[in-house]
Amino acid sequence: MLFFTYYHPHGKPLWLPWRWNLIFIGVNLWQIGGLLEERYRATLMSKEDSRVHKNYLSEFDKTDWAKLVRIGERGKLDTKEVLFYQGVMNDTVSLIVDGELECLVDGERTYVLKPGNFVAEAGLHAGASVKGDVKTSGTVKATKPTTIIKFNRAELCNLLEANVSLRKSLQSRLSWDIVSKLKLQRHALENGGIKADAKKWTQKRNVQTEQRYEALLSAFIKNGTISPRDRQVIEKYRSIHVIEEDVHLRALKGLGWTGNQYKLGHQENETSIKRRAEIERRNSDLSL
């Protein structure tokens, strides 16, 4: 197009489209340069990071994995060392690289975590973007020397918002991660890895599920409002984890909300809600 607009059949250059095409070429060259730089930086990953990508996260594009690694921080846990305690506020998401972790609810083991498993993802698989602290539903500690990569939750969410392909890859991986954890639970029950009887273990798992849901819900409504989009994320999470309506209402009550307030999207007092319903009823009667 540069040649065509410069050597135009009319006999003189068309300078306006020529300049615009030059700008477009410049913009595309800049974007191509950025992509090539990302690919080059991905080749500079350590052998250990490449191993983790190959063994556990091969569904990630290598450049996406390199972006994720750059905001992560490696850490090591000794045997019996605690990653976090039950009921505390946590602002990180962790990926197990080597070793093994166990999750305890009120001192009872509910499941184990192996290399490739994520810890404290707080609904990321359902599209939840919680950038603050989230209350933990159990104590997580190492059963053997363990290496993890920790991601600050706010930094991770910002990165996912800016990278669609990375967000889709991570959500896909986290969905499989849930299945993997369920398989590990069943294996632990069948092979004595969980000492509690099945009934008691199920009770603890149900408690953990409710506490985890309440913690996620709290992160969304802590400012006194919840948007329609956030309610959609919550509904998706409920569908994935089979959170029944009574559990949902119980969690809302524990956080000082009612079902009506949740549907309205803000913590309006009950008197105002009843008054609004009465006005709507009267208007409906008048229209009839």
Rosetta silent file (secondary structure, phi, psi, omega in degrees, C-alpha in Angstrom):
SEQUENCE: MLFFTYYHPHGKPLWLPWRWNLIFIGVNLWQIGGLLEERYRATLMSKEDSRVHKNYLSEFDKTDWAKLVRIGERGKLDTKEVLFYQGVMNDTVSLIVDGELECLVDGERTYVLKPGNFVAEAGLHAGASVKGDVKTSGTVKATKPTTIIKFNRAELCNLLEANVSLRKSLQSRLSWDIVSKLKLQRHALENGGIKADAKKWTQKRNVQTEQRYEALLSAFIKNGTISPRDRQVIEKYRSIHVIEEDVHLRALKGLGWTGNQYKLGHQENETSIKRRAEIERRNSDLSL
SCORE:     score description
SCORE:     0.000 S_00000001
   1 L     0.000  -32.252  176.013    0.000    0.000    0.000 S_00000001
   2 H   -61.933  -45.580  179.506    2.932    2.337    0.593 S_00000001
   3 H   -64.675  -41.800 -177.499    4.150    1.758   -2.960 S_00000001
   4 H   -64.154  -45.303 -178.003    0.648    2.110   -4.415 S_00000001
   5 H   -72.361  -23.833  178.704   -0.129    5.383   -2.604 S_00000001
   6 H   -82.627  -45.501  178.362    3.310    6.832   -3.468 S_00000001
   7 L  -100.092   58.896 -175.110    3.343    5.769   -7.150 S_00000001
   8 L   -71.529  144.318  179.941   -0.355    6.433   -7.673 S_00000001
   9 L   -56.403  -25.280  179.764   -1.736    6.183  -11.259 S_00000001
  10 L   -70.360  -10.908  174.103   -2.904    9.815  -11.021 S_00000001
  11 L   100.299   -2.280  176.702    0.748   10.815  -11.113 S_00000001
  12 L  -143.034  149.209 -177.835    1.303   12.203   -7.628 S_00000001
  13 L   -63.750  142.639  172.843    1.665   10.619   -4.176 S_00000001
  14 L   -93.822   92.697 -169.670   -1.382   10.345   -1.912 S_00000001
  15 H   -67.510  -35.928 -177.021    0.347   11.574    1.215 S_00000001
  16 H   -62.921  -55.655  177.528   -2.502   11.168    3.705 S_00000001
  17 H   -65.078  -30.443  178.077   -3.069    7.372    3.250 S_00000001
  18 H   -61.049  -43.879  179.792    0.707    6.926    2.779 S_00000001
  19 H   -68.037  -40.339  178.778    1.340    8.417    6.242 S_00000001
  20 H   -63.014  -42.065  178.253   -1.481    6.411    7.845 S_00000001
  21 H   -63.933  -34.410  176.826   -0.108    3.164    6.380 S_00000001
  22 H   -64.686  -40.300  177.410    3.312    4.079    7.737 S_00000001
  23 H   -64.091  -43.536 -179.990    1.782    4.508   11.205 S_00000001
  24 H   -61.772  -41.178  178.181   -0.007    1.133   10.922 S_00000001
  25 H   -62.296  -41.889  179.338    3.249   -0.575    9.941 S_00000001
  26 H   -62.360  -44.220  179.480    4.976    1.020   12.917 S_00000001
  27 H   -62.250  -44.200 -179.310    2.267   -0.128   15.350 S_00000001
  28 H   -67.831  -37.091  176.717    2.365   -3.691   14.038 S_00000001
  29 H   -63.535  -38.834  178.252    6.159   -3.796   14.151 S_00000001
  30 H   -63.613  -42.585  179.185    6.002   -2.662   17.782 S_00000001
  31 H   -67.699  -40.737  177.646    3.504   -5.420   18.633 S_00000001
  32 H   -62.197  -41.040  177.898    5.547   -8.038   16.764 S_00000001
  33 H   -60.301  -40.748  178.596    8.621   -6.882   18.660 S_00000001
  34 H   -63.452  -41.719  178.618    6.754   -7.330   21.950 S_00000001
  35 H   -65.076  -42.185  179.387    5.710  -10.885   21.028 S_00000001
  36 H   -65.612  -37.238  178.293    9.232  -11.807   19.985 S_00000001
  37 H   -64.447  -41.863  178.592   10.601  -10.375   23.228 S_00000001
  38 H   -62.755  -40.703  178.909    8.126  -12.484   25.265 S_00000001
  39 H   -65.768  -38.898  178.964    9.143  -15.615   23.355 S_00000001
  40 H   -65.955  -43.576 -179.514   12.801  -14.825   23.918 S_00000001
  41 H   -63.961  -30.101  177.674   12.281  -14.236   27.648 S_00000001
  42 H   -66.278  -29.469  179.066   10.485  -17.600   27.838 S_00000001
  43 H   -74.220  -13.633 -178.268   13.676  -19.290   26.603 S_00000001
  44 L   -89.611    1.949  178.780   15.561  -17.786   29.561 S_00000001
  45 L   -60.222  149.293  177.362   13.553  -19.760   32.124 S_00000001
  46 L   -67.449  162.005  178.258   15.522  -21.900   34.522 S_00000001
  47 H   -61.689  -35.501 -179.622   15.675  -25.660   33.997 S_00000001
  48 H   -66.317  -43.707  178.272   13.544  -26.120   37.119 S_00000001
  49 H   -65.030  -38.112  177.200   10.780  -23.821   35.829 S_00000001
  50 H   -64.787  -37.537  178.652   10.890  -25.605   32.460 S_00000001
  51 H   -63.731  -44.681  179.277   10.582  -28.948   34.288 S_00000001
  52 H   -61.662  -42.854  178.563    7.501  -27.763   36.195 S_00000001
  53 H   -61.085  -45.643 -177.594    5.957  -26.537   32.944 S_00000001
  54 H   -67.290  -42.470 -172.754    6.652  -29.822   31.167 S_00000001
  55 H   -82.784  -33.981 -170.191    5.524  -32.130   33.985 S_00000001
  56 H  -122.905  -25.614 -172.989    2.499  -30.311   35.450 S_00000001
  57 L  -131.287   42.486 -176.139    1.401  -27.356   33.311 S_00000001
  58 L   -67.112  -18.463  178.682    2.053  -28.409   29.730 S_00000001
  59 L   -73.335  -14.256  175.819   -1.347  -27.011   28.659 S_00000001
  60 L   -76.789  139.179  167.177    0.064  -23.519   29.273 S_00000001
  61 L   -63.464  143.506 -174.181    1.739  -21.742   26.386 S_00000001
  62 H   -61.360  -36.567  178.928    5.406  -21.387   27.315 S_00000001
  63 H   -67.910  -35.889  177.197    5.281  -17.572   27.126 S_00000001
  64 H   -65.943  -42.989  178.747    2.231  -17.545   29.432 S_00000001
  65 H   -62.724  -37.972  178.758    3.997  -19.799   31.922 S_00000001
  66 H   -63.161  -39.470  177.302    7.033  -17.482   31.818 S_00000001
  67 H   -62.745  -42.108 -178.350    4.785  -14.515   32.690 S_00000001
  68 H   -65.884  -42.549 -179.006    3.321  -16.457   35.604 S_00000001
  69 H   -62.888  -35.835 -175.698    6.722  -17.510   36.922 S_00000001
  70 H   -64.409  -26.503  179.587    7.992  -13.921   36.879 S_00000001
  71 L   -97.680   -0.179 -179.186    5.429  -12.821   39.484 S_00000001
  72 E   -90.228  162.596  178.371    5.898  -15.953   41.621 S_00000001
  73 E  -133.074  122.654 -179.396    8.186  -16.471   44.582 S_00000001
  74 E   -75.780  143.819  177.984    9.716  -19.829   45.409 S_00000001
  75 E  -144.640  157.363  179.805    9.563  -21.061   48.976 S_00000001
  76 E  -125.060  141.229  177.366   10.523  -24.178   50.902 S_00000001
  77 E  -120.770  132.054  174.406    8.718  -25.879   53.779 S_00000001
  78 L   -80.231  166.755  177.787   10.317  -28.359   56.152 S_00000001
  79 L   -56.276  130.860 -179.340    8.433  -31.417   57.371 S_00000001
  80 L    73.293    2.370  176.836    5.493  -30.364   59.610 S_00000001
  81 L   -75.249  138.924 -174.684    6.058  -26.690   58.770 S_00000001
  82 E   -91.341  131.435  173.803    2.757  -24.814   58.353 S_00000001
  83 E   -78.019  -48.200  170.480    1.960  -22.869   55.189 S_00000001
  84 E  -158.619  157.569 -178.719   -1.052  -21.200   56.858 S_00000001
  85 L   -95.806  159.908  177.312   -3.418  -21.911   59.730 S_00000001
  86 L   -65.882  135.624  174.283   -7.178  -22.405   59.660 S_00000001
  87 L    84.080    8.298  177.921   -9.235  -19.229   60.039 S_00000001
  88 L  -101.305  164.378  178.528   -6.508  -16.705   59.135 S_00000001
  89 E   -87.498  131.388 -175.869   -6.532  -14.209   56.266 S_00000001
  90 E  -127.367  134.183 -178.062   -4.386  -15.289   53.318 S_00000001
  91 L  -116.522   21.801 -178.903   -3.421  -13.197   50.267 S_00000001
  92 E  -128.307  156.175  169.998   -1.486  -15.805   48.249 S_00000001
  93 E  -117.648  134.656 -175.680   -2.130  -18.686   45.855 S_00000001
  94 E  -120.614  148.638  174.147    0.479  -21.459   45.898 S_00000001
  95 E  -118.963  127.645  179.373    1.576  -24.150   43.456 S_00000001
  96 E   -81.438  126.587 -179.145    3.269  -27.280   44.792 S_00000001
  97 E  -100.210  -45.364  177.543    6.447  -28.076   42.871 S_00000001
  98 E  -143.834  154.843  175.652    7.895  -30.905   44.983 S_00000001
  99 L    96.090 -152.029 -177.087    6.894  -32.695   48.173 S_00000001
 100 L  -157.738  140.529  175.236    3.475  -33.052   49.773 S_00000001
 101 E  -120.082  155.334  172.745    1.067  -30.961   51.837 S_00000001
 102 E  -125.065  149.339  177.094   -1.903  -31.988   53.947 S_00000001
 103 E  -109.635  130.590 -177.940   -5.020  -30.003   54.786 S_00000001
 104 E  -120.145  133.759  173.577   -6.456  -30.233   58.302 S_00000001
 105 E  -116.091  116.465 -175.946   -9.868  -29.044   59.504 S_00000001
 106 L    53.987   37.088  177.217  -10.092  -28.823   63.295 S_00000001
 107 L    86.770   -7.761 -179.329   -7.031  -31.068   63.455 S_00000001
 108 E  -100.732  131.982  178.981   -8.491  -33.785   61.178 S_00000001
 109 E   -68.932  130.321  178.148   -6.904  -34.474   57.797 S_00000001
 110 E  -107.909  -32.075  173.578   -9.353  -33.871   54.941 S_00000001
 111 E  -167.014  167.786  178.222   -7.063  -34.322   51.954 S_00000001
 112 E  -114.678  157.266 -178.164   -3.467  -34.319   50.718 S_00000001
 113 E  -125.452  133.627 -176.441   -1.875  -32.186   48.001 S_00000001
 114 L  -112.870  171.951  175.714    0.747  -33.374   45.537 S_00000001
 115 L   -54.319  135.192 -177.088    3.084  -31.658   43.047 S_00000001
 116 L    98.690  -16.125  177.042    1.051  -29.821   40.423 S_00000001
 117 L   -81.983  146.637  174.562   -1.793  -29.010   42.845 S_00000001
 118 E   -97.729  154.743 -179.686   -2.740  -25.421   43.662 S_00000001
 119 E  -127.249  132.282  174.861   -3.498  -24.214   47.186 S_00000001
 120 L    63.364   44.422 -179.336   -5.956  -21.445   48.210 S_00000001
 121 L   -75.270  -17.747  171.769   -7.077  -20.594   44.666 S_00000001
 122 L    50.995   54.811  171.684  -10.329  -19.084   46.046 S_00000001
 123 L    77.956   11.645  179.011  -12.666  -19.610   43.112 S_00000001
 124 H   -60.396  -32.307 -179.947  -10.272  -18.666   40.292 S_00000001
 125 H   -65.379  -23.684  179.804  -11.506  -21.709   38.357 S_00000001
 126 H   -96.312    3.986  179.896  -15.012  -20.186   38.382 S_00000001
 127 L    94.342    6.838  179.834  -13.796  -16.777   37.213 S_00000001
 128 L   -71.532  132.682  178.951  -13.600  -15.175   40.658 S_00000001
 129 L  -119.464   79.327 -178.715  -11.105  -12.315   40.781 S_00000001
 130 L   -95.162  112.768 -173.349  -10.579  -11.699   44.494 S_00000001
 131 L   -95.560   -3.123  179.890   -7.660   -9.317   44.916 S_00000001
 132 L  -108.050 -162.577  178.026   -7.639   -9.107   48.696 S_00000001
 133 L   -73.019  148.697  175.344   -7.253  -11.489   51.602 S_00000001
 134 E  -128.917  135.254 -178.957   -9.448  -14.589   51.837 S_00000001
 135 E   -69.925  132.937 -177.837  -10.126  -16.458   55.075 S_00000001
 136 L   -79.525  145.339 -178.243   -8.637  -19.956   55.066 S_00000001
 137 L   -98.397   -3.072  179.538  -10.907  -22.963   55.630 S_00000001
 138 L  -163.259  168.443  175.015   -8.193  -25.285   56.943 S_00000001
 139 E   -91.591  132.083  179.042   -4.604  -25.576   58.122 S_00000001
 140 E  -117.532  124.251  179.309   -2.113  -26.581   55.426 S_00000001
 141 E  -141.045  162.885 -176.273    1.258  -28.010   56.397 S_00000001
 142 E   -83.693  139.049  174.263    4.033  -30.083   54.856 S_00000001
 143 L   -97.425   -9.794  176.991    4.281  -33.841   55.442 S_00000001
 144 L  -157.585  168.200  176.957    7.788  -33.881   53.906 S_00000001
 145 L   -53.036  126.870 -170.178   10.246  -31.261   52.605 S_00000001
 146 E  -133.325  139.673  175.183    8.206  -29.313   50.061 S_00000001
 147 E  -111.939  134.532  179.673    8.900  -26.647   47.439 S_00000001
 148 E  -132.099  161.518  168.437    6.163  -24.245   46.369 S_00000001
 149 E  -115.644  122.002 -178.266    5.725  -21.194   44.149 S_00000001
 150 E  -102.642  136.529  177.824    3.663  -18.478   45.841 S_00000001
 151 E  -119.561  130.025  172.168    1.721  -15.842   43.903 S_00000001
 152 E   -64.458  129.976 -172.872    0.331  -12.683   45.426 S_00000001
 153 H   -60.821  -41.712 -178.919   -3.410  -12.873   44.771 S_00000001
 154 H   -65.775  -44.171  178.952   -3.780   -9.240   43.627 S_00000001
 155 H   -63.766  -40.052  179.951   -0.799   -9.472   41.240 S_00000001
 156 H   -64.542  -45.469  179.819   -2.077  -12.765   39.870 S_00000001
 157 H   -62.956  -40.438  178.245   -5.582  -11.388   39.247 S_00000001
 158 H   -62.932  -40.766  178.786   -4.153   -8.303   37.512 S_00000001
 159 H   -64.825  -41.409 -179.160   -2.013  -10.524   35.279 S_00000001
 160 H   -67.250  -36.493  178.542   -4.989  -12.725   34.390 S_00000001
 161 H   -65.426  -30.060 -177.499   -7.129   -9.689   33.532 S_00000001
 162 H   -90.375   -9.937 -176.129   -4.452   -8.486   31.111 S_00000001
 163 L  -133.730   99.085 -175.886   -3.832  -11.903   29.483 S_00000001
 164 H   -63.363  -45.317 -177.063   -6.873  -13.736   28.135 S_00000001
 165 H   -63.977  -38.999  177.813   -4.995  -16.848   26.988 S_00000001
 166 H   -65.622  -41.387  179.957   -3.284  -17.189   30.373 S_00000001
 167 H   -62.136  -44.135 -179.933   -6.602  -16.768   32.199 S_00000001
 168 H   -65.569  -40.333  179.524   -8.268  -19.479   30.112 S_00000001
 169 H   -64.453  -42.141 -178.489   -5.324  -21.852   30.559 S_00000001
 170 H   -68.586  -41.055  178.476   -5.268  -21.337   34.320 S_00000001
 171 H   -62.576  -40.570  177.677   -9.034  -21.809   34.685 S_00000001
 172 H   -63.265  -43.493 -179.628   -8.801  -25.017   32.667 S_00000001
 173 H   -66.411  -39.399 -179.716   -5.897  -26.243   34.810 S_00000001
 174 H   -68.670  -33.173  176.339   -7.662  -25.371   38.057 S_00000001
 175 H   -63.724  -42.685  176.045  -10.783  -27.256   36.946 S_00000001
 176 H   -67.705  -32.063  179.952   -8.633  -30.349   36.413 S_00000001
 177 H   -61.061  -37.961  177.949   -6.931  -29.605   39.725 S_00000001
 178 H   -62.539  -45.218  178.470  -10.275  -30.043   41.512 S_00000001
 179 H   -60.962  -42.519  179.697  -10.725  -33.450   39.889 S_00000001
 180 H   -60.667  -42.491  179.962   -7.163  -34.385   40.873 S_00000001
 181 H   -65.331  -38.389  177.863   -7.796  -33.443   44.512 S_00000001
 182 H   -63.599  -39.936  177.663  -10.975  -35.539   44.584 S_00000001
 183 H   -64.488  -40.223  178.746   -9.028  -38.526   43.260 S_00000001
 184 H   -65.108  -36.761  177.143   -6.351  -37.992   45.911 S_00000001
 185 H   -62.594  -47.682 -179.466   -9.049  -37.894   48.599 S_00000001
 186 H   -62.220  -43.112  179.515  -10.545  -41.178   47.449 S_00000001
 187 H   -62.007  -42.154 -179.563   -7.106  -42.781   47.225 S_00000001
 188 H   -65.084  -37.961  178.090   -6.223  -41.586   50.745 S_00000001
 189 H   -66.036  -41.015 -176.730   -9.482  -42.995   52.137 S_00000001
 190 H   -73.184  -27.346 -173.862   -8.977  -46.343   50.463 S_00000001
 191 L  -111.297   15.399  174.780   -5.339  -46.679   51.517 S_00000001
 192 L    79.687   10.728  178.218   -5.471  -45.400   55.076 S_00000001
 193 L   -70.087  -20.772  175.771   -3.969  -42.001   54.343 S_00000001
 194 L  -114.647  118.369 -171.932   -6.916  -40.488   56.204 S_00000001
 195 L   -77.299  -29.663 -176.374   -7.285  -41.941   59.696 S_00000001
 196 L   -66.657  153.635  175.850  -10.810  -40.701   60.486 S_00000001
 197 L   -69.496  159.622 -172.548  -13.807  -42.922   59.711 S_00000001
 198 H   -57.590  -39.303 -178.339  -15.695  -42.103   56.518 S_00000001
 199 H   -65.527  -47.130 -179.778  -18.649  -40.495   58.328 S_00000001
 200 H   -65.410  -40.050  178.805  -16.489  -38.174   60.417 S_00000001
 201 H   -62.030  -42.841  179.063  -14.329  -37.325   57.388 S_00000001
 202 H   -62.061  -40.491  177.532  -17.426  -36.449   55.368 S_00000001
 203 H   -61.132  -44.657  179.159  -18.643  -34.146   58.137 S_00000001
 204 H   -65.039  -38.715  178.604  -15.290  -32.341   58.211 S_00000001
 205 H   -65.801  -39.471  178.022  -15.272  -32.017   54.429 S_00000001
 206 H   -64.544  -40.840  176.824  -18.775  -30.542   54.498 S_00000001
 207 H   -61.261  -44.245 -179.688  -17.690  -28.060   57.167 S_00000001
 208 H   -64.064  -41.217  178.898  -14.678  -27.125   55.070 S_00000001
 209 H   -61.111  -43.978  179.286  -16.806  -26.700   51.943 S_00000001
 210 H   -67.008  -41.741  179.528  -19.193  -24.364   53.775 S_00000001
 211 H   -65.759  -38.681  178.626  -16.367  -22.374   55.350 S_00000001
 212 H   -64.923  -42.104  179.646  -14.607  -22.050   51.999 S_00000001
 213 H   -65.836  -43.214  179.671  -17.816  -20.838   50.352 S_00000001
 214 H   -62.838  -37.776  179.150  -18.520  -18.338   53.136 S_00000001
 215 H   -65.138  -41.714  178.418  -14.959  -17.002   52.859 S_00000001
 216 H   -66.648  -44.193  178.815  -15.345  -16.499   49.098 S_00000001
 217 H   -60.594  -40.947  179.580  -18.761  -14.902   49.529 S_00000001
 218 H   -60.699  -38.134 -179.488  -17.356  -12.597   52.205 S_00000001
 219 H   -65.360  -28.628 -179.647  -14.655  -11.362   49.825 S_00000001
 220 H   -83.200  -33.368 -172.072  -17.336  -10.314   47.334 S_00000001
 221 H  -109.282    9.821 -174.494  -19.782   -8.604   49.710 S_00000001
 222 L   -64.229  -22.099  179.201  -17.439   -7.107   52.309 S_00000001
 223 L   -91.198    6.278  177.154  -18.041   -3.570   50.965 S_00000001
 224 L    89.038    2.313  178.246  -21.802   -3.884   51.388 S_00000001
 225 E  -140.164  160.843  172.294  -22.570   -4.429   47.699 S_00000001
 226 L  -146.247  131.460 -175.985  -22.307   -7.159   45.074 S_00000001
 227 L   -82.324  160.444  176.350  -22.547   -6.602   41.323 S_00000001
 228 H   -57.270  -38.201  179.467  -24.617   -8.731   38.902 S_00000001
 229 H   -64.247  -42.087  179.874  -21.380  -10.050   37.363 S_00000001
 230 H   -66.300  -34.096  176.284  -20.068  -11.114   40.760 S_00000001
 231 H   -65.370  -35.747  176.982  -23.376  -12.857   41.494 S_00000001
 232 H   -63.735  -40.235  178.007  -22.930  -14.785   38.230 S_00000001
 233 H   -63.274  -43.531  178.986  -19.466  -15.876   39.381 S_00000001
 234 H   -61.641  -43.671 -179.971  -20.910  -16.977   42.726 S_00000001
 235 H   -63.781  -37.311  177.574  -23.672  -18.931   40.982 S_00000001
 236 H   -65.010  -42.401  178.086  -21.097  -20.638   38.762 S_00000001
 237 H   -61.978  -44.034  179.590  -19.070  -21.574   41.840 S_00000001
 238 H   -61.068  -39.656 -179.549  -22.205  -22.924   43.546 S_00000001
 239 H   -65.610  -42.925 -179.002  -23.005  -25.011   40.485 S_00000001
 240 H   -65.100  -42.269 -173.434  -19.492  -26.503   40.301 S_00000001
 241 H  -101.432    8.591  176.858  -19.328  -27.314   44.021 S_00000001
 242 L    53.185   56.374  176.195  -23.030  -28.163   44.496 S_00000001
 243 L   -87.411  108.603 -176.511  -23.646  -25.458   47.105 S_00000001
 244 L   -71.569  164.880 -176.459  -27.306  -25.866   48.060 S_00000001
 245 H   -62.648  -38.086 -179.517  -29.628  -22.935   48.790 S_00000001
 246 H   -66.032  -35.849  176.565  -29.717  -23.601   52.536 S_00000001
 247 H   -66.924  -41.702  178.752  -25.908  -23.498   52.689 S_00000001
 248 H   -61.055  -47.824 -179.324  -25.939  -20.269   50.674 S_00000001
 249 H   -66.928  -35.923  177.962  -28.503  -18.619   52.969 S_00000001
 250 H   -65.531  -38.991  178.103  -26.670  -19.826   56.059 S_00000001
 251 H   -66.554  -41.594  177.723  -23.444  -18.287   54.770 S_00000001
 252 H   -61.356  -44.246 -179.813  -25.223  -15.003   54.045 S_00000001
 253 H   -61.576  -40.889  178.606  -26.720  -14.969   57.527 S_00000001
 254 H   -63.808  -23.491  179.634  -23.303  -15.552   59.063 S_00000001
 255 L   -98.142    4.462  177.165  -22.060  -12.499   57.164 S_00000001
 256 L    84.243   18.402  178.727  -24.992  -10.325   58.255 S_00000001
 257 L  -113.012  162.925  172.182  -26.873  -10.436   54.944 S_00000001
 258 L  -115.385  166.758  178.020  -30.273  -11.761   53.926 S_00000001
 259 H   -61.668  -38.807  179.181  -31.311  -13.510   50.744 S_00000001
 260 H   -65.514  -41.937  178.198  -33.297  -10.449   49.630 S_00000001
 261 H   -62.254  -39.888  179.183  -30.354   -8.125   50.162 S_00000001
 262 H   -62.611  -42.571  179.678  -28.155  -10.439   48.116 S_00000001
 263 H   -66.256  -36.270  178.641  -30.651  -10.417   45.243 S_00000001
 264 H   -71.655  -28.239  178.683  -30.886   -6.604   45.396 S_00000001
 265 L    96.268    3.946  177.241  -27.113   -6.343   45.354 S_00000001
 266 E  -155.223  163.326 -172.549  -26.677   -4.211   48.473 S_00000001
 267 L   -86.148   65.036  176.465  -27.254   -4.373   52.192 S_00000001
 268 L   -76.394  143.505 -178.299  -30.562   -2.520   52.340 S_00000001
 269 L   -70.704  159.398 -173.263  -32.390   -2.845   55.645 S_00000001
 270 H   -63.957  -34.111  179.320  -35.392   -5.149   55.892 S_00000001
 271 H   -61.692  -44.299  179.020  -37.871   -2.310   56.448 S_00000001
 272 H   -64.788  -37.464  178.829  -36.878   -0.711   53.145 S_00000001
 273 H   -63.910  -44.480  179.854  -37.106   -4.066   51.401 S_00000001
 274 H   -65.278  -39.495  179.447  -40.650   -4.663   52.713 S_00000001
 275 H   -64.071  -42.699  178.858  -41.684   -1.125   51.783 S_00000001
 276 H   -62.426  -42.902  179.947  -40.306   -1.575   48.269 S_00000001
 277 H   -63.632  -38.902  179.053  -42.126   -4.919   47.907 S_00000001
 278 H   -65.302  -42.102  178.603  -45.376   -3.337   49.094 S_00000001
 279 H   -63.886  -42.421  178.987  -45.053   -0.484   46.586 S_00000001
 280 H   -64.061  -38.200  179.068  -44.329   -2.932   43.789 S_00000001
 281 H   -64.850  -44.387  179.703  -47.364   -5.020   44.811 S_00000001
 282 H   -63.361  -42.742  178.609  -49.629   -1.944   44.801 S_00000001
 283 H   -63.307  -36.598  177.601  -48.334   -0.824   41.419 S_00000001
 284 H   -66.506  -40.644  178.889  -48.952   -4.307   40.090 S_00000001
 285 H   -64.811  -40.294  179.751  -52.533   -4.262   41.427 S_00000001
 286 H   -65.084  -39.113 -179.588  -53.173   -0.830   39.862 S_00000001
 287 H   -67.287  -27.712  177.872  -51.891   -1.986   36.470 S_00000001
 288 L   -76.099    0.000    0.000  -54.328   -4.886   36.602 S_00000001
